[in-house]
Coordinates of C-alpha atoms in Angstrom, one line a residue:
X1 CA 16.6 -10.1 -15.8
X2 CA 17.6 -13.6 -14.8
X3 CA 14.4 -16.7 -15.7
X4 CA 15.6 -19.6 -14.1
X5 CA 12.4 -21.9 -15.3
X6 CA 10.8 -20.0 -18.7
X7 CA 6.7 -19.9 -18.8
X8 CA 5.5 -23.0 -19.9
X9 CA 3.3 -23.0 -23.1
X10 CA 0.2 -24.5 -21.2
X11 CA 0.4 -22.0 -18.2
X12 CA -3.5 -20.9 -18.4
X13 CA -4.9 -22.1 -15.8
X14 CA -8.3 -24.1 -16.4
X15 CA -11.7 -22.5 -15.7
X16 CA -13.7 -19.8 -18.0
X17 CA -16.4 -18.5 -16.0
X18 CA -14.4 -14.5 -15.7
X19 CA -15.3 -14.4 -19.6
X20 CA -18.6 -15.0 -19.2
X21 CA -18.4 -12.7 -15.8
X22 CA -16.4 -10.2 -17.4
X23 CA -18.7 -9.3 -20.2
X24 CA -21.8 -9.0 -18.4
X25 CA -19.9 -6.8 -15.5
X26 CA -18.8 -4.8 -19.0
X27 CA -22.8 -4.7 -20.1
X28 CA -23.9 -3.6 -16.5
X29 CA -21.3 -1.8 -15.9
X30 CA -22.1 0.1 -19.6
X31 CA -25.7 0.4 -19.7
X32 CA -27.2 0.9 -15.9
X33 CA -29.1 3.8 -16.5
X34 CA -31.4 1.8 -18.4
X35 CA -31.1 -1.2 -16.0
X36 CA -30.9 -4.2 -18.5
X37 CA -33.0 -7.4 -17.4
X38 CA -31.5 -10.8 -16.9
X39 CA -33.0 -11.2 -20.5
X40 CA -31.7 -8.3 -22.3
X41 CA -28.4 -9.8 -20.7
X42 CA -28.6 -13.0 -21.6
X43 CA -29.3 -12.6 -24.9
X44 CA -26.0 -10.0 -25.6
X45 CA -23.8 -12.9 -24.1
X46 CA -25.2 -15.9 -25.7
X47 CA -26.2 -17.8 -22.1
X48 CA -29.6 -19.1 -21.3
X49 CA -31.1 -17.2 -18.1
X50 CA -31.2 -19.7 -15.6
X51 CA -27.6 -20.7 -16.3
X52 CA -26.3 -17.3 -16.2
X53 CA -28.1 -16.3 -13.4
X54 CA -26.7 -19.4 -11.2
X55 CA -23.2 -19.0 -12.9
X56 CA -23.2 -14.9 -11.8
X57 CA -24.5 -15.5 -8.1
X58 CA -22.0 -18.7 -7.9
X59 CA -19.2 -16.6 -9.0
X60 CA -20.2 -13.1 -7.2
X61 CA -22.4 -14.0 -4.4
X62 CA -25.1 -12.2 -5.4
X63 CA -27.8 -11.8 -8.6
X64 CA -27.0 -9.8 -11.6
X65 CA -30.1 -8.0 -10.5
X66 CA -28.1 -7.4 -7.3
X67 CA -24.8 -6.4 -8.9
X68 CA -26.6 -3.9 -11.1
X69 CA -27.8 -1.9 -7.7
X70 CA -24.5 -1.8 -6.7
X71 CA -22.8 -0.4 -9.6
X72 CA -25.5 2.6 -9.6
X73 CA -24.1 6.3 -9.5
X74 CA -26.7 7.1 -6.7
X75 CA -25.3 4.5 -4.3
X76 CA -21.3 5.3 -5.1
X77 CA -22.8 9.2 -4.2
X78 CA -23.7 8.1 -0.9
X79 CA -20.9 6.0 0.3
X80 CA -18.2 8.6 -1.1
X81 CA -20.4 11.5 0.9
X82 CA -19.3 9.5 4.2
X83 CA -16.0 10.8 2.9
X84 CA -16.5 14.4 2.1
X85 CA -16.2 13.9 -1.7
X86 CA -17.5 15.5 -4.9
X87 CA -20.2 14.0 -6.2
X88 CA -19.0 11.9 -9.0
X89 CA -20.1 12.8 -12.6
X90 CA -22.6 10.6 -14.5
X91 CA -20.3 8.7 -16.5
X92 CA -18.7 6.7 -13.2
X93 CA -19.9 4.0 -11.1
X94 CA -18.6 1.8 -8.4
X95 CA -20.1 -1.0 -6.4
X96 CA -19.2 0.2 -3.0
X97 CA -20.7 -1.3 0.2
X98 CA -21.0 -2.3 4.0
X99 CA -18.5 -1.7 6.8
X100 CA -16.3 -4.3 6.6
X101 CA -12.2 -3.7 5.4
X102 CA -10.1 -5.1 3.0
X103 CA -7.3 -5.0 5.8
X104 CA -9.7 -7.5 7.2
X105 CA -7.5 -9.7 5.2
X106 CA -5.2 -9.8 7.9
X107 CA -2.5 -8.6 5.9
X108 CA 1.2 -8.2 7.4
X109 CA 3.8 -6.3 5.5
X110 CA 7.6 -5.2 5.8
X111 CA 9.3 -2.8 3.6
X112 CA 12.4 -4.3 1.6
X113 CA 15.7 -1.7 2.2
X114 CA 16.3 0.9 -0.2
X115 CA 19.2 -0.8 -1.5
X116 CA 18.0 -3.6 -2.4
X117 CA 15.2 -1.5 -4.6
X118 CA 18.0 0.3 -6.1
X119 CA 20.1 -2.5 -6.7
X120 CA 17.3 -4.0 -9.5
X121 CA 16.4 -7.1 -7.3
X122 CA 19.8 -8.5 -8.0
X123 CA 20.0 -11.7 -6.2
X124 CA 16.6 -11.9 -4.8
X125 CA 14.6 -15.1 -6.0
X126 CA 11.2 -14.4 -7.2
X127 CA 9.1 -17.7 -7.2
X128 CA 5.6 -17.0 -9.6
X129 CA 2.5 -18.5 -11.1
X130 CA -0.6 -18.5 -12.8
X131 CA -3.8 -19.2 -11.1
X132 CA -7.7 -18.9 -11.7
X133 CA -9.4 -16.3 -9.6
X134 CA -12.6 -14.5 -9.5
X135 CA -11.3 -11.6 -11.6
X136 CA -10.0 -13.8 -14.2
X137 CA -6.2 -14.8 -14.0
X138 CA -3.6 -14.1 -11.1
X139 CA -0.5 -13.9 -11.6
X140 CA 1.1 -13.8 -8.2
X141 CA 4.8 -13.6 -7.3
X142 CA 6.4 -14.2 -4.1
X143 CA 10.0 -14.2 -2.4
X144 CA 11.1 -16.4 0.7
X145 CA 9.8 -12.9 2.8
X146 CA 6.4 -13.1 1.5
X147 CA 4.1 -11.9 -1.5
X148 CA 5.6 -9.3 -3.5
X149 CA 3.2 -9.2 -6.6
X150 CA -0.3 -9.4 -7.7
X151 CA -1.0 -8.7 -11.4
X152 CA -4.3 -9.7 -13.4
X153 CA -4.6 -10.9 -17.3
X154 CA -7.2 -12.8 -19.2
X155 CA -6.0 -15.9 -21.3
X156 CA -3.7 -15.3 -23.6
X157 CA -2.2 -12.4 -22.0
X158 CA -0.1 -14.2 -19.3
X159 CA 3.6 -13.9 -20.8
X160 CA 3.0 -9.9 -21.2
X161 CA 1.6 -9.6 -17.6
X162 CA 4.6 -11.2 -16.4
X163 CA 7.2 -9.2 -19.0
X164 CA 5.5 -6.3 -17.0
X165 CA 5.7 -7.4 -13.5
X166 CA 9.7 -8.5 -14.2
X167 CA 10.5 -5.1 -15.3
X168 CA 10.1 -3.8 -12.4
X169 CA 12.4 -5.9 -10.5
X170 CA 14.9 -6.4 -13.8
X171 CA 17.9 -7.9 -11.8
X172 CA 16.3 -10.5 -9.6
X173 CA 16.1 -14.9 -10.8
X174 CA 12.2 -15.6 -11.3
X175 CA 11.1 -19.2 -10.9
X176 CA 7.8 -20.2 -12.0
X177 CA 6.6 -22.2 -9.3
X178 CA 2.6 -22.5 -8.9
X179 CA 3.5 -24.6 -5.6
X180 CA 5.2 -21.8 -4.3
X181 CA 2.0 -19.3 -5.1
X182 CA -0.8 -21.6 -4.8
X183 CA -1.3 -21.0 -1.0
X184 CA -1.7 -17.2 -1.7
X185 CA -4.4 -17.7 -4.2
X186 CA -6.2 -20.2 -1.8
X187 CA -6.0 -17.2 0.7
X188 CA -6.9 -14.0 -1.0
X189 CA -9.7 -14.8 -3.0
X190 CA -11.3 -17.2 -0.4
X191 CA -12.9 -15.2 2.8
X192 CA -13.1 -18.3 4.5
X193 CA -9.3 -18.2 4.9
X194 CA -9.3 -14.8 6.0
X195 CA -7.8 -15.2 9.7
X196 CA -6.1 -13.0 11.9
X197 CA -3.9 -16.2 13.1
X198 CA -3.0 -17.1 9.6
X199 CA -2.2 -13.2 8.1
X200 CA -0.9 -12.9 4.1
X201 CA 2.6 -11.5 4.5
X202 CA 3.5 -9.0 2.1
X203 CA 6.7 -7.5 1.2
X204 CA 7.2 -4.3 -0.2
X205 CA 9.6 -3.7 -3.1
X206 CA 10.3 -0.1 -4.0
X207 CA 11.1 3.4 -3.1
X208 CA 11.0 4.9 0.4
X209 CA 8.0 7.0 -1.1
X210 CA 6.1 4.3 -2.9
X211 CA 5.9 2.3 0.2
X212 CA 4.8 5.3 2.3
X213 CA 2.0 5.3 -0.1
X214 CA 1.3 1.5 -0.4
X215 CA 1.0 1.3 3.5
X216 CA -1.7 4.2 3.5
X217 CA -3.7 2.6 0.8
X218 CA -4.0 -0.5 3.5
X219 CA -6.2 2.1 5.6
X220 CA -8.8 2.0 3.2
X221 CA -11.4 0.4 4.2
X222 CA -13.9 -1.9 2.1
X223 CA -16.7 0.3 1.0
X224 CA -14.9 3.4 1.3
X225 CA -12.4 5.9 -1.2
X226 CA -10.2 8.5 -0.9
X227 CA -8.2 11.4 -3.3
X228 CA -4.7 11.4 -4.2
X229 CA -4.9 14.3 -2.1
X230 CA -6.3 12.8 1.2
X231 CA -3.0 10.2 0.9
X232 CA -1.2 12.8 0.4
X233 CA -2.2 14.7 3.2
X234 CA -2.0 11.4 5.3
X235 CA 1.7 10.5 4.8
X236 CA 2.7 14.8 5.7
X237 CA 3.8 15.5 1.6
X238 CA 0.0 17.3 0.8
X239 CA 1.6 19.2 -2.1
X240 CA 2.3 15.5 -3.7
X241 CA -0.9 14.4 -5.4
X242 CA 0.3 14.1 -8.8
X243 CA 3.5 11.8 -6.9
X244 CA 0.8 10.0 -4.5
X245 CA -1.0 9.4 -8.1
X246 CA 2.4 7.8 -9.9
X247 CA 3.1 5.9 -7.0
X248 CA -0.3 4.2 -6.9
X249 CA -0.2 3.5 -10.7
X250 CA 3.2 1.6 -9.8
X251 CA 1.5 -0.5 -6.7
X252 CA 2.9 -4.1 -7.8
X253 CA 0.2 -5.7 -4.9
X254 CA -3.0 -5.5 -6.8
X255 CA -6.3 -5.6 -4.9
X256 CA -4.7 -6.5 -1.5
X257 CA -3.1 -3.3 -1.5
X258 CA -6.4 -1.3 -2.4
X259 CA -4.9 0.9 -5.0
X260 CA -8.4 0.4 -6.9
X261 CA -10.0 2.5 -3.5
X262 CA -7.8 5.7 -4.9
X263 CA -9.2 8.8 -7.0
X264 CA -8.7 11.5 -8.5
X265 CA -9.6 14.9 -6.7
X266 CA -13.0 15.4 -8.6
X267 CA -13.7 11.7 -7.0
X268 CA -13.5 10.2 -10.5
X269 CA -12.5 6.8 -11.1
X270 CA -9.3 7.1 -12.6
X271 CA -7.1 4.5 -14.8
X272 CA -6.4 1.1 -13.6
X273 CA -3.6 -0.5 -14.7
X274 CA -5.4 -4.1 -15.0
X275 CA -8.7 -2.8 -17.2
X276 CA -11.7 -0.4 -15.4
X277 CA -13.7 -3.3 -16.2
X278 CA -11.5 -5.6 -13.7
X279 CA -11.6 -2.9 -11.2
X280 CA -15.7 -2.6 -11.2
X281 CA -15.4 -6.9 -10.8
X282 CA -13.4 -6.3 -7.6
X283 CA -15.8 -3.6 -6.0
X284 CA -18.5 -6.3 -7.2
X285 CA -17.1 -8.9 -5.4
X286 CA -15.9 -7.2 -2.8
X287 CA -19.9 -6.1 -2.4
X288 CA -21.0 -9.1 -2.3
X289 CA -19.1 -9.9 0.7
X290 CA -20.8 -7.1 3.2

């Protein structure tokens, strides 16, 4: 692979509120069957109440209090019944609500050929940087076409994220350019600048069979999940779980492309490549939203 401008050392980006965010998601996330106060909370991450509670509604849109509802087994039952689903064992939860979509983004996509998959990238320019977001930091990647990758890390992890991301794509010139990537981040974690006029143009970068899958995740809607199996179903291949499963683990468009709305056929929240904890942030977030 071809680096055209190496990471700088300093390429964190400033702001440490998903620390604080991501460890009480872990607590809430760990212990909501026995529904831990704001001051059990507080206490475990070292923050006085009032801060914490004004730092968690800032960052989520709604209370701790709040979040913990939404992360409860009984509600996740009831919005994956809409979908026909097992019940989901004990051990899972998700913070699943409201009608609204996450193709309410407005998201536009085109598929890259085949060829230029299978030729590694090789002369495709892919411009990146680093950028604070709700769910800690973004690493986000784009070519002249549009956005081709979203990837999460926490501090200190950025160079591996992008080792990762560049592997898939080992042939193509990366450019770290934050000026090239900072309009994405502006509109994909802001809802403000969710417009139907002003769309987030993706491009997808990989096998005929990936991308089949990648476009049916888009028709997921906020709130919702589906099986393996459904996708499978839905793109005519239904013997192809276990692919539809490989190809979402490979999905290089984090959270815009939903592949954290995908489960296993007992309706179990499977792996996710960026942490389970990350995942419950984004169904958090996305909550707070509806």
């Amino acid at each position: 692979m071809n680096i055209a401008i190496k990471p700088q050392i300093n390429i964190t980006p400033d702001g440490e509120d998903y620390e604080v965010i991501r460890q009480v998601i872990e607590l809430i996330s760990i212990d909501y069957r026995s529904q831990p106060s704001l001051e059990d909370i507080s206490v475990k991450v070292g923050m006085e109440q009032t801060k914490l509670q004004k730092l968690f509604t800032r960052w989520a849109g709604l209370s701790p209090k709040a979040f913990l509802q939404a992360v409860t087994i009984d509600h996740a039952k009831r919005l994956l019944a809409d979908e026909q689903l097992p019940l989901l064992d004990a051990s899972f939860e998700v913070g699943l609500s409201g009608p609204s979509r996450l193709h309410d983004l407005f998201v536009t996509h085109e598929a890259m050929s085949p060829g230029d998959f299978k030729s590694g990238g090789e002369a495709l320019i892919i411009r990146y940087g680093f950028h604070q977001c709700p769910f800690g930091i973004a690493l986000i990647m784009v070519t002249d076409r549009g956005m081709a990758g979203l990837a999460f890390c926490d501090e200190g992890e950025e160079i591996p994220a992008l080792e990762d991301m560049m592997n898939r794509w080992k042939k193509a010139v990366y450019v770290q350019d934050p000026n090239a990537t900072q309009s994405y981040a502006q509109q994909i974690f802001k809802p403000d600048a969710w417009q139907e006029n002003n769309p987030i143009r993706l491009v997808l970068i990989g096998t005929d069979f990936q991308v089949e899958v990648w476009q049916a995740l888009l028709d997921i809607p906020m709130g919702k999940a589906t099986t393996y199996s459904s996708i499978a179903n839905q793109i005519g291949r239904p013997k192809a779980s276990r692919a539809v499963g490989a190809a979402v683990g490979a999905n290089p468009i984090s959270f815009v492309v939903p592949c954290h709305r995908a489960l296993g056929k007992s309706g179990a929240l499977t792996g996710y490549h960026w942490g389970l904890t990350r995942k419950r942030a984004m169904l958090g977030w996305e909550t707070a939203l509806t």
